[in-house]
């Protein structure tokens, strides 16, 4: 039946294609008595072999996409599937109980899991519990004759429709097979949205009902610029969508020519265009889109991806992979920013009445120092392999920055005493709390760099929750009050001789870019997919003209709409929806 869904426009572009509904199948089992033991043992062995060859295939994809380090988890899965002791336990259980293989497997996995769970002080063993459940799910699926949907096994381009997307779902995906995403849950800052923007594919999130309304193989059109999804489109709708896709592709080819160009405005002013990233998966996209730096790596996904706190060594491996793959580009890695709309279930944080004003980001790190210290050690160790810069999120007071910096200095000096190799690291802060924006001149005396987090700064300045659709009308990036805060931060940084970047969504927004250039922002960091079009836009702009535009906007506008009108008059070609023709 034809369905028209409305969700949140998460990543620009129109795409038409077939649905791949990615959801967990029902793997419930019933215990059966068996009469033919050999037959049952045979079933079990066949399922094991099928599972091993499937994991081998996933491992090959993951190695190709992400490198050998990230694919190690799949080697662990294969080793478990081939572990003679484990296999024998299941065989014995089948024989002892005279029951079907799936029931015997479930009993063995429960017993193994229970003994591993007792080793609470051994993180390695805790991790094996997750692996055990993963492999058991795979073998059970084969025994039940059910195909586990796995994005890593995609072999044709599809539109992925899913309830929500977590980083581990996408770890080994071959991006060329994903035409777009549609999810039930999520907002513009959720993992699926960030992933889609970094891969430069259209996405609509937060539709509530996509997985219920859309079925695998059904044809749909999604529009990531307006947030609409249409199933069973008419021939005319398909033709229009295909034309939009062809235009987009042609534009992409044009933009690709800018990949190795420096970012320079029409009047010859150099600007740094940097990428935001979430996981090591984003490395290819950062490189393909010609980023000159990484202005923000959000480390939350690394923690949200796991079922427990990642160890220092696990973090080190990922940070090292990122900084070395992107060297000599500077890479800003932000310490953990959980809380707000990004809770970490395994930390069991008490529910807060107002999480965006609660114990999130640096507040959480300072209150739970072992976690913070292990992240800092992993970062300091990774600094030997590239150009790493560390950034603290949600700093509100000077005292918070000083405390965080003192903990960093302490860990650094311990590692220096232990003769651990490390590089020079700049330590900076996000300016995303209005109090810090107002006092940016004082912060600028103590930090190495500042990066403006407009996603939060707008929300806090306008007192409008960034995830609440009912107050979305107040979430106004171009509001003169917001722009004055931004201007204040940039001027404070420059007066102290330090660079000022922006890593909120606004940095890649075509209406904001001319004003920000006029204000004098040094670095613009955005989803990798926006870099080339921003480079193109900047090449058409004269900073000297934009300085007077910024002046007028800052001093004589009172509403967001006035600002938009003024930018559109100054820079023809910028549309109402923020696109640039
Ligand atoms: C921001 O607040 O602008 C930002 C970049 O951080 P996040 O979206 O992760 O809160
Ligand atoms: Mg923020």
Coordinates of C-alpha atoms and ligand atoms in Angstrom, one line a residue:
X1 CA 0.0 0.0 0.0
X2 CA 1.2 3.5 -0.8
X3 CA 2.6 5.2 2.3
X4 CA 3.8 8.8 2.7
X5 CA 6.0 9.2 5.8
X6 CA 7.4 12.4 7.3
X7 CA 10.5 12.4 9.3
X8 CA 13.5 14.7 10.1
X9 CA 15.6 15.8 7.2
X10 CA 19.0 14.4 8.3
X11 CA 21.2 14.4 5.2
X12 CA 20.5 16.1 1.9
X13 CA 19.6 14.6 -1.4
X14 CA 16.9 12.6 -3.1
X15 CA 17.2 8.9 -3.8
X16 CA 15.0 6.2 -5.3
X17 CA 15.6 2.6 -4.6
X18 CA 14.5 -0.7 -3.0
X19 CA 14.1 -1.1 0.7
X20 CA 16.3 -3.4 2.8
X21 CA 14.5 -3.7 6.1
X22 CA 17.2 -4.2 8.7
X23 CA 15.7 -5.6 11.9
X24 CA 16.4 -8.4 14.3
X25 CA 14.4 -11.6 13.3
X26 CA 12.7 -13.8 15.8
X27 CA 15.2 -16.4 16.9
X28 CA 13.2 -18.0 19.7
X29 CA 13.7 -21.7 19.9
X30 CA 11.8 -24.7 21.3
X31 CA 13.4 -27.7 22.8
X32 CA 12.7 -31.0 21.0
X33 CA 13.6 -34.6 21.6
X34 CA 15.6 -36.3 18.9
X35 CA 15.9 -39.9 17.8
X36 CA 18.8 -39.7 15.4
X37 CA 21.9 -38.4 17.3
X38 CA 24.2 -38.5 14.3
X39 CA 21.8 -36.4 12.2
X40 CA 21.6 -33.8 15.0
X41 CA 25.4 -33.6 15.4
X42 CA 25.6 -33.2 11.6
X43 CA 23.1 -30.3 11.7
X44 CA 25.1 -28.6 14.4
X45 CA 28.4 -29.0 12.4
X46 CA 26.8 -27.7 9.2
X47 CA 25.5 -24.6 11.1
X48 CA 28.9 -24.0 12.6
X49 CA 30.6 -24.2 9.2
X50 CA 28.1 -21.8 7.6
X51 CA 28.6 -19.4 10.5
X52 CA 32.3 -19.5 10.1
X53 CA 32.2 -18.8 6.4
X54 CA 29.8 -15.9 7.0
X55 CA 32.0 -14.3 9.6
X56 CA 35.0 -14.8 7.3
X57 CA 33.2 -12.8 4.7
X58 CA 32.3 -10.1 7.2
X59 CA 35.9 -10.0 8.4
X60 CA 37.2 -9.6 4.8
X61 CA 34.9 -6.6 4.2
X62 CA 35.8 -5.0 7.6
X63 CA 39.5 -5.4 6.9
X64 CA 39.1 -3.8 3.5
X65 CA 36.9 -0.9 4.8
X66 CA 38.5 -0.3 8.2
X67 CA 41.8 -2.0 8.4
X68 CA 43.0 -5.1 10.2
X69 CA 42.8 -3.7 13.8
X70 CA 39.0 -3.1 13.5
X71 CA 38.4 -6.5 12.0
X72 CA 40.0 -8.3 15.0
X73 CA 36.7 -8.8 16.7
X74 CA 35.7 -11.1 13.8
X75 CA 38.8 -13.2 14.3
X76 CA 37.8 -13.7 17.9
X77 CA 34.4 -14.8 16.7
X78 CA 35.9 -17.4 14.3
X79 CA 38.2 -18.7 17.0
X80 CA 35.2 -19.2 19.3
X81 CA 33.2 -21.0 16.6
X82 CA 36.2 -23.3 16.1
X83 CA 37.0 -23.8 19.8
X84 CA 37.1 -27.6 20.4
X85 CA 36.1 -27.3 24.0
X86 CA 33.0 -25.2 23.1
X87 CA 32.1 -27.5 20.3
X88 CA 32.5 -30.6 22.5
X89 CA 30.3 -29.0 25.2
X90 CA 27.5 -28.6 22.7
X91 CA 27.9 -32.1 21.3
X92 CA 27.9 -33.6 24.8
X93 CA 24.7 -31.6 25.7
X94 CA 22.9 -32.8 22.5
X95 CA 23.9 -36.4 23.4
X96 CA 23.1 -36.1 27.1
X97 CA 19.7 -34.4 26.7
X98 CA 18.9 -36.1 23.4
X99 CA 17.6 -32.7 22.3
X100 CA 17.9 -30.5 19.2
X101 CA 21.1 -28.7 18.6
X102 CA 19.7 -25.2 19.1
X103 CA 18.4 -26.1 22.6
X104 CA 21.7 -27.6 23.5
X105 CA 23.6 -24.6 22.2
X106 CA 21.4 -22.3 24.3
X107 CA 22.1 -24.2 27.5
X108 CA 25.9 -24.2 26.8
X109 CA 25.9 -20.5 26.0
X110 CA 23.9 -19.7 29.2
X111 CA 26.4 -21.7 31.3
X112 CA 29.5 -20.2 29.6
X113 CA 28.0 -16.7 29.9
X114 CA 27.3 -17.2 33.6
X115 CA 30.8 -18.3 34.4
X116 CA 32.3 -15.4 32.4
X117 CA 30.0 -13.0 34.1
X118 CA 31.6 -13.9 37.5
X119 CA 34.9 -12.6 36.3
X120 CA 33.8 -9.0 36.8
X121 CA 37.3 -7.6 37.2
X122 CA 38.5 -9.0 33.9
X123 CA 37.4 -6.7 31.0
X124 CA 38.7 -9.2 28.4
X125 CA 36.4 -11.9 29.7
X126 CA 33.5 -9.5 29.9
X127 CA 34.0 -8.7 26.3
X128 CA 33.9 -12.4 25.4
X129 CA 30.3 -12.5 26.8
X130 CA 29.2 -10.2 23.9
X131 CA 31.1 -12.3 21.4
X132 CA 29.6 -15.5 22.8
X133 CA 26.1 -14.1 22.3
X134 CA 26.9 -12.9 18.8
X135 CA 28.2 -16.3 17.6
X136 CA 25.4 -18.2 19.3
X137 CA 22.9 -15.9 17.5
X138 CA 24.5 -16.6 14.2
X139 CA 24.6 -20.4 14.6
X140 CA 21.0 -20.5 15.9
X141 CA 19.9 -18.6 12.8
X142 CA 21.5 -21.2 10.6
X143 CA 19.9 -24.0 12.6
X144 CA 16.5 -22.4 12.2
X145 CA 17.0 -21.7 8.6
X146 CA 16.7 -17.9 9.1
X147 CA 18.9 -15.4 7.4
X148 CA 20.3 -12.9 9.8
X149 CA 20.1 -9.5 8.1
X150 CA 23.6 -8.0 8.1
X151 CA 24.6 -4.8 6.5
X152 CA 28.1 -6.3 6.0
X153 CA 26.6 -8.9 3.6
X154 CA 24.9 -6.4 1.3
X155 CA 25.7 -7.1 -2.3
X156 CA 23.4 -4.6 -4.1
X157 CA 22.5 -0.9 -3.5
X158 CA 19.6 -0.5 -1.2
X159 CA 17.8 2.0 1.0
X160 CA 18.3 0.8 4.6
X161 CA 15.2 1.0 6.7
X162 CA 15.8 0.4 10.4
X163 CA 14.5 1.2 13.8
X164 CA 17.7 2.9 14.8
X165 CA 21.3 2.5 13.7
X166 CA 24.1 1.9 16.1
X167 CA 27.8 2.2 15.2
X168 CA 28.4 -1.6 15.4
X169 CA 25.7 -2.1 12.7
X170 CA 27.8 -0.2 10.3
X171 CA 31.3 -1.2 11.2
X172 CA 31.8 -3.4 8.1
X173 CA 29.4 -1.9 5.6
X174 CA 30.5 -1.3 2.1
X175 CA 29.2 2.3 1.7
X176 CA 28.6 1.8 -2.1
X177 CA 25.7 -0.4 -1.3
X178 CA 23.8 2.1 0.8
X179 CA 21.8 4.5 -1.2
X180 CA 20.1 6.1 1.8
X181 CA 18.8 5.5 5.3
X182 CA 15.3 5.8 6.9
X183 CA 15.0 5.2 10.6
X184 CA 12.1 5.2 13.1
X185 CA 14.1 6.9 15.8
X186 CA 16.8 9.6 16.0
X187 CA 17.3 13.3 15.3
X188 CA 19.7 15.4 13.3
X189 CA 22.5 14.7 15.8
X190 CA 22.0 10.9 16.2
X191 CA 24.5 8.4 14.9
X192 CA 22.5 7.5 11.8
X193 CA 22.3 11.2 10.7
X194 CA 25.9 11.9 11.4
X195 CA 26.9 8.7 9.5
X196 CA 24.7 9.6 6.5
X197 CA 26.2 13.1 6.3
X198 CA 29.7 11.9 6.5
X199 CA 29.0 9.3 3.8
X200 CA 27.1 12.0 1.8
X201 CA 24.0 9.9 1.3
X202 CA 20.4 11.1 1.8
X203 CA 18.7 10.2 5.1
X204 CA 15.4 10.7 6.8
X205 CA 15.3 9.9 10.5
X206 CA 12.7 9.9 13.3
X207 CA 9.8 8.7 11.1
X208 CA 8.4 6.6 14.0
X209 CA 6.8 4.0 11.7
X210 CA 9.2 3.3 8.8
X211 CA 10.0 -0.3 9.8
X212 CA 6.3 -1.0 10.3
X213 CA 5.2 0.6 7.0
X214 CA 7.9 -0.4 4.6
X215 CA 8.9 -3.9 3.5
X216 CA 12.1 -5.3 2.0
X217 CA 12.3 -4.9 -1.8
X218 CA 9.5 -2.3 -1.9
X219 CA 10.4 0.7 -4.0
X220 CA 10.6 4.1 -2.2
X221 CA 11.8 7.6 -2.8
X222 CA 13.4 9.4 0.1
X223 CA 14.1 13.1 0.2
X224 CA 16.7 13.9 2.8
X225 CA 16.3 17.7 2.3
X226 CA 12.6 17.8 3.1
X227 CA 12.4 14.7 5.3
X228 CA 9.8 12.9 3.2
X229 CA 9.5 9.2 2.3
X230 CA 7.1 7.9 -0.4
X231 CA 6.5 4.2 -1.1
X232 CA 5.0 2.8 -4.3
X233 CA 5.8 6.0 -6.1
X234 CA 4.2 6.9 -9.5
X235 CA 6.1 6.7 -12.7
X236 CA 6.2 10.5 -12.8
X237 CA 7.6 10.7 -9.2
X238 CA 10.2 8.1 -10.1
X239 CA 11.3 10.1 -13.2
X240 CA 11.6 13.3 -11.1
X241 CA 13.6 11.5 -8.4
X242 CA 15.9 10.0 -11.0
X243 CA 16.5 13.4 -12.6
X244 CA 17.4 14.8 -9.1
X245 CA 19.8 11.9 -8.6
X246 CA 21.4 12.4 -12.0
X247 CA 21.8 16.2 -11.2
X248 CA 23.3 15.3 -7.8
X249 CA 25.7 12.9 -9.4
X250 CA 26.8 15.4 -12.0
X251 CA 27.3 18.0 -9.3
X252 CA 29.4 15.5 -7.3
X253 CA 31.6 14.9 -10.3
X254 CA 32.1 18.7 -10.6
X255 CA 32.8 19.1 -6.9
X256 CA 35.2 16.2 -6.9
X257 CA 37.6 18.3 -9.0
X258 CA 38.0 20.5 -5.9
X259 CA 39.1 17.6 -3.7
X260 CA 42.8 18.5 -3.8
X261 CA 42.4 22.2 -4.0
X262 CA 43.2 24.5 -1.1
X263 CA 40.2 26.5 0.2
X264 CA 40.6 30.1 -0.9
X265 CA 38.0 32.8 -1.2
X266 CA 37.6 34.8 -4.4
X267 CA 39.8 37.6 -3.0
X268 CA 42.5 35.1 -2.0
X269 CA 42.0 34.6 1.7
X270 CA 42.8 31.0 2.9
X271 CA 40.4 29.2 5.2
X272 CA 40.6 25.8 6.7
X273 CA 37.9 23.4 5.9
X274 CA 37.8 20.5 8.3
X275 CA 35.6 17.4 8.8
X276 CA 33.6 16.2 11.8
X277 CA 33.8 12.5 12.3
X278 CA 32.3 9.9 14.7
X279 CA 34.2 6.7 14.3
X280 CA 37.2 5.3 12.4
X281 CA 34.7 4.3 9.7
X282 CA 34.7 7.9 8.6
X283 CA 38.3 8.0 7.6
X284 CA 37.8 7.2 3.9
X285 CA 35.1 9.9 3.6
X286 CA 37.2 12.5 5.4
X287 CA 40.0 11.8 2.8
X288 CA 37.7 11.5 -0.2
X289 CA 36.1 14.8 0.5
X290 CA 39.4 16.7 0.7
X291 CA 39.2 17.7 4.4
X292 CA 42.3 19.8 5.4
X293 CA 41.9 18.8 9.1
X294 CA 39.5 17.1 11.5
X295 CA 37.8 19.8 13.6
X296 CA 35.9 17.4 15.7
X297 CA 36.0 13.7 16.4
X298 CA 33.1 12.8 18.7
X299 CA 34.3 9.9 20.9
X300 CA 30.8 9.1 22.2
X301 CA 30.2 6.6 19.5
X302 CA 33.1 4.5 20.6
X303 CA 31.6 4.3 24.0
X304 CA 28.0 3.9 22.8
X305 CA 29.0 1.2 20.5
X306 CA 30.1 -1.0 23.3
X307 CA 28.2 -2.8 26.1
X308 CA 30.8 -1.7 28.7
X309 CA 33.5 1.0 29.0
X310 CA 36.1 0.5 26.3
X311 CA 39.5 -0.2 27.7
X312 CA 42.4 2.2 27.4
X313 CA 44.1 -0.1 24.9
X314 CA 41.0 -0.4 22.8
X315 CA 40.6 3.4 22.7
X316 CA 44.3 3.9 22.0
X317 CA 44.1 1.5 18.9
X318 CA 41.3 3.6 17.5
X319 CA 42.8 7.0 18.2
X320 CA 46.1 5.9 16.7
X321 CA 44.4 4.5 13.6
X322 CA 42.6 7.8 13.1
X323 CA 45.5 10.2 13.7
X324 CA 48.0 8.1 11.6
X325 CA 45.6 7.6 8.7
X326 CA 44.9 11.3 8.5
X327 CA 48.5 12.6 9.2
X328 CA 49.8 15.2 8.7
X329 CA 46.4 16.8 9.1
X330 CA 45.6 18.0 12.6
X331 CA 42.9 16.0 14.2
X332 CA 40.8 17.4 17.1
X333 CA 39.6 14.6 19.3
X334 CA 37.0 15.6 21.8
X335 CA 36.8 13.9 25.2
X336 CA 33.6 12.1 26.1
X337 CA 30.4 14.1 25.7
X338 CA 27.7 11.8 27.1
X339 CA 24.5 12.8 28.8
X340 CA 22.0 15.1 27.1
X341 CA 20.6 13.1 24.2
X342 CA 23.5 10.7 24.4
X343 CA 23.2 8.6 27.6
X344 CA 25.5 5.6 28.2
X345 CA 23.2 2.8 29.5
X346 CA 26.0 0.8 31.2
X347 CA 27.1 3.7 33.3
X348 CA 23.7 3.6 35.0
X349 CA 23.5 7.4 35.4
X350 CA 20.5 8.4 37.5
X351 CA 17.7 9.8 35.3
X352 CA 17.8 13.6 35.3
X353 CA 14.8 16.0 35.0
X354 CA 16.7 18.1 32.5
X355 CA 19.6 16.1 31.0
X356 CA 20.8 18.9 28.7
X357 CA 21.4 21.0 31.8
X358 CA 22.6 18.0 33.9
X359 CA 25.8 16.0 34.4
X360 CA 26.9 15.8 30.8
X361 CA 30.2 16.1 29.0
X362 CA 33.1 17.6 31.0
X363 CA 30.9 17.6 34.1
X364 CA 30.5 13.9 33.9
X365 CA 34.3 13.4 33.1
X366 CA 35.3 15.4 36.2
X367 CA 32.9 13.6 38.4
X368 CA 34.0 10.1 37.1
X369 CA 37.7 10.6 36.8
X370 CA 38.9 7.0 36.2
X371 CA 37.0 7.0 32.9
X372 CA 38.3 10.5 32.0
X373 CA 41.9 9.6 32.9
X374 CA 41.9 6.4 30.8
X375 CA 40.6 8.3 27.8
X376 CA 43.3 11.0 28.3
X377 CA 46.0 8.3 28.6
X378 CA 44.8 6.6 25.4
X379 CA 44.9 10.0 23.6
X380 CA 48.3 11.0 24.8
X381 CA 49.7 7.7 23.7
X382 CA 48.1 8.1 20.3
X383 CA 49.7 11.5 19.8
X384 CA 53.0 9.9 18.9
X385 CA 51.4 8.7 15.6
X386 CA 50.1 11.9 14.1
X387 CA 49.0 15.5 14.8
X388 CA 46.5 15.2 17.7
X389 CA 44.7 18.0 19.5
X390 CA 42.5 17.4 22.5
X391 CA 39.3 19.3 23.1
X392 CA 37.0 19.4 26.2
X393 CA 33.3 19.7 25.6
X394 CA 30.7 21.9 27.5
X395 CA 33.1 24.0 29.4
X396 CA 31.1 26.5 31.4
X397 CA 33.7 27.9 33.9
X398 CA 37.4 28.6 33.9
X399 CA 37.7 26.3 36.9
X400 CA 36.3 23.4 34.9
X401 CA 38.9 24.0 32.1
X402 CA 41.7 24.3 34.7
X403 CA 40.7 21.1 36.4
X404 CA 40.5 19.1 33.2
X405 CA 43.8 20.5 32.0
X406 CA 45.4 19.7 35.4
X407 CA 44.2 16.0 35.0
X408 CA 45.6 16.0 31.5
X409 CA 49.0 17.4 32.7
X410 CA 49.1 14.8 35.5
X411 CA 48.5 11.9 33.1
X412 CA 51.0 13.3 30.6
X413 CA 53.7 13.6 33.2
X414 CA 53.1 10.1 34.5
X415 CA 53.4 8.8 30.9
X416 CA 56.5 10.9 30.4
X417 CA 58.1 9.4 33.5
X418 CA 57.3 5.9 32.0
X419 CA 59.0 7.0 28.8
X420 CA 55.9 6.5 26.7
X421 CA 56.4 8.1 23.3
X422 CA 54.1 11.1 22.7
X423 CA 53.8 14.2 20.4
X424 CA 53.1 17.8 21.2
X425 CA 49.3 18.3 21.9
X426 CA 47.3 21.5 21.8
X427 CA 44.6 21.5 24.4
X428 CA 41.5 23.5 23.6
X429 CA 37.8 23.8 24.5
X430 CA 34.4 23.9 22.9
X431 CA 32.6 27.1 23.4
X432 CA 28.9 26.0 23.5
X433 CA 27.7 27.4 26.8
X434 CA 26.7 31.1 26.7
X435 CA 28.6 31.8 29.9
X436 CA 31.8 30.7 28.3
X437 CA 31.0 32.7 25.1
X438 CA 30.6 35.8 27.3
X439 CA 33.9 35.2 29.0
X440 CA 35.8 34.0 25.9
X441 CA 38.5 36.6 26.3
X442 CA 39.4 35.1 29.7
X443 CA 39.4 31.5 28.4
X444 CA 41.5 32.6 25.4
X445 CA 44.3 33.4 27.8
X446 CA 44.5 29.8 28.9
X447 CA 43.5 27.5 26.0
X448 CA 45.4 26.6 22.9
X449 CA 42.3 26.9 20.7
X450 CA 38.6 27.3 20.8
X451 CA 35.9 25.7 18.7
X452 CA 32.3 27.0 18.7
X453 CA 29.7 24.3 19.2
X454 CA 26.7 26.0 17.7
X455 CA 24.4 22.9 18.0
X456 CA 24.4 23.5 21.8
X457 CA 25.1 27.2 21.8
X458 CA 22.0 27.9 19.9
X459 CA 19.9 25.7 22.1
X460 CA 21.2 27.2 25.3
X461 CA 21.1 30.8 24.0
X462 CA 17.5 30.5 22.8
X463 CA 16.5 28.2 25.7
X464 CA 15.1 25.7 23.1
X465 CA 15.9 22.0 23.5
X466 CA 17.6 21.0 20.2
X467 CA 15.7 17.7 20.1
X468 CA 12.2 19.1 20.9
X469 CA 10.2 19.5 17.7
X470 CA 7.6 21.7 19.5
X471 CA 10.2 24.4 20.2
X472 CA 12.1 23.9 16.9
X473 CA 10.9 27.3 15.7
X474 CA 13.0 28.9 18.4
X475 CA 16.1 27.0 17.4
X476 CA 17.4 29.7 15.1
X477 CA 21.0 29.5 13.9
X478 CA 20.9 32.9 12.3
X479 CA 19.3 34.8 15.2
X480 CA 21.3 38.0 15.7
X481 CA 21.7 37.1 19.4
X482 CA 23.5 33.8 18.4
X483 CA 25.6 35.6 15.7
X484 CA 26.7 38.2 18.3
X485 CA 27.9 35.4 20.6
X486 CA 29.8 33.9 17.7
X487 CA 31.4 37.2 16.8
X488 CA 32.4 37.8 20.4
X489 CA 34.2 34.5 20.6
X490 CA 36.0 35.0 17.3
X491 CA 37.2 38.5 18.4
X492 CA 38.3 37.2 21.8
X493 CA 40.3 34.5 20.2
X494 CA 42.0 36.8 17.7
X495 CA 42.8 39.4 20.4
X496 CA 44.7 36.7 22.3
X497 CA 46.3 35.3 19.1
X498 CA 44.6 31.9 19.1
X499 CA 42.6 30.4 16.2
X500 CA 38.9 30.0 16.5
X501 CA 37.0 27.1 14.7
X502 CA 33.4 26.1 14.5
X503 CA 32.3 22.5 14.6
X504 CA 28.5 22.9 15.0
X505 CA 26.2 22.2 12.0
X506 CA 26.2 25.9 11.3
X507 CA 29.8 25.8 9.9
X508 CA 28.6 24.0 6.8
X509 CA 25.3 26.0 6.3
X510 CA 25.4 28.1 3.1
X511 CA 23.5 31.0 4.7
X512 CA 25.8 31.2 7.7
X513 CA 29.1 30.7 5.8
X514 CA 29.2 34.3 4.3
X515 CA 28.5 35.8 7.7
X516 CA 31.1 33.6 9.4
X517 CA 33.7 34.5 6.8
X518 CA 32.9 38.2 7.4
X519 CA 33.3 37.7 11.1
X520 CA 36.7 36.1 10.5
X521 CA 36.2 32.5 11.6
X522 CA 39.5 30.6 11.0
X523 CA 38.3 27.0 10.6
X524 CA 35.0 25.5 9.5
X525 CA 34.4 21.9 10.5
X526 CA 31.4 20.0 9.2
X527 CA 30.1 16.6 8.1
X528 CA 32.6 15.5 5.4
X529 CA 29.8 15.5 2.8
X530 CA 29.4 19.3 3.0
X531 CA 33.1 20.1 2.5
X532 CA 33.4 20.3 -1.3
X533 CA 30.2 22.3 -1.8
X534 CA 31.4 24.8 0.9
X535 CA 34.8 25.0 -0.8
X536 CA 33.0 25.8 -4.0
X537 CA 30.8 28.4 -2.3
X538 CA 33.8 30.1 -0.6
X539 CA 35.6 30.4 -3.9
X540 CA 32.8 32.7 -5.1
X541 CA 32.9 35.0 -2.1
X542 CA 34.9 38.1 -1.3
X543 CA 35.8 38.3 2.4
X544 CA 36.2 42.1 2.2
X545 CA 32.6 42.5 1.1
X546 CA 31.4 40.1 3.7
X547 CA 33.1 42.0 6.5
X548 CA 30.6 44.8 5.9
X549 CA 27.8 42.3 5.5
X550 CA 28.7 40.9 8.9
X551 CA 28.9 44.3 10.3
X552 CA 25.4 45.3 9.1
X553 CA 23.9 41.9 10.2
X554 CA 25.4 42.2 13.7
X555 CA 24.5 45.8 14.3
X556 CA 21.2 46.3 12.5
X557 CA 19.1 43.2 12.4
X558 CA 16.7 42.0 15.0
X559 CA 15.3 38.7 13.6
X560 CA 16.6 35.6 11.9
X561 CA 14.5 36.4 8.8
X562 CA 16.1 39.8 8.4
X563 CA 19.5 38.1 8.4
X564 CA 18.5 35.5 5.8
X565 CA 17.1 38.2 3.5
X566 CA 20.3 40.3 3.9
X567 CA 22.6 37.3 3.1
X568 CA 20.4 36.3 0.1
X569 CA 20.6 39.9 -1.3
X570 CA 24.4 39.9 -0.8
X571 CA 25.1 36.4 -2.2
X572 CA 22.8 35.5 -5.1
X573 CA 22.3 31.8 -5.5
X574 CA 21.6 30.9 -1.8
X575 CA 18.2 29.4 -1.6
X576 CA 15.6 29.6 1.2
X577 CA 16.2 26.0 2.2
X578 CA 19.9 26.8 2.7
X579 CA 21.1 25.1 -0.5
X580 CA 23.5 26.9 -2.8
X581 CA 22.9 26.7 -6.6
Ligands
LIG1 C1 27.9 21.3 19.1 O1 27.3 21.4 20.2 O2 27.8 22.2 18.2 C2 28.7 20.2 18.8 C3 29.5 20.2 17.7 O3 28.7 19.1 19.6 P1 27.5 18.0 19.7 O4 26.6 18.2 18.5 O5 28.2 16.7 19.7 O6 26.9 18.4 21.0
LIG2 MG1 27.7 20.1 21.8

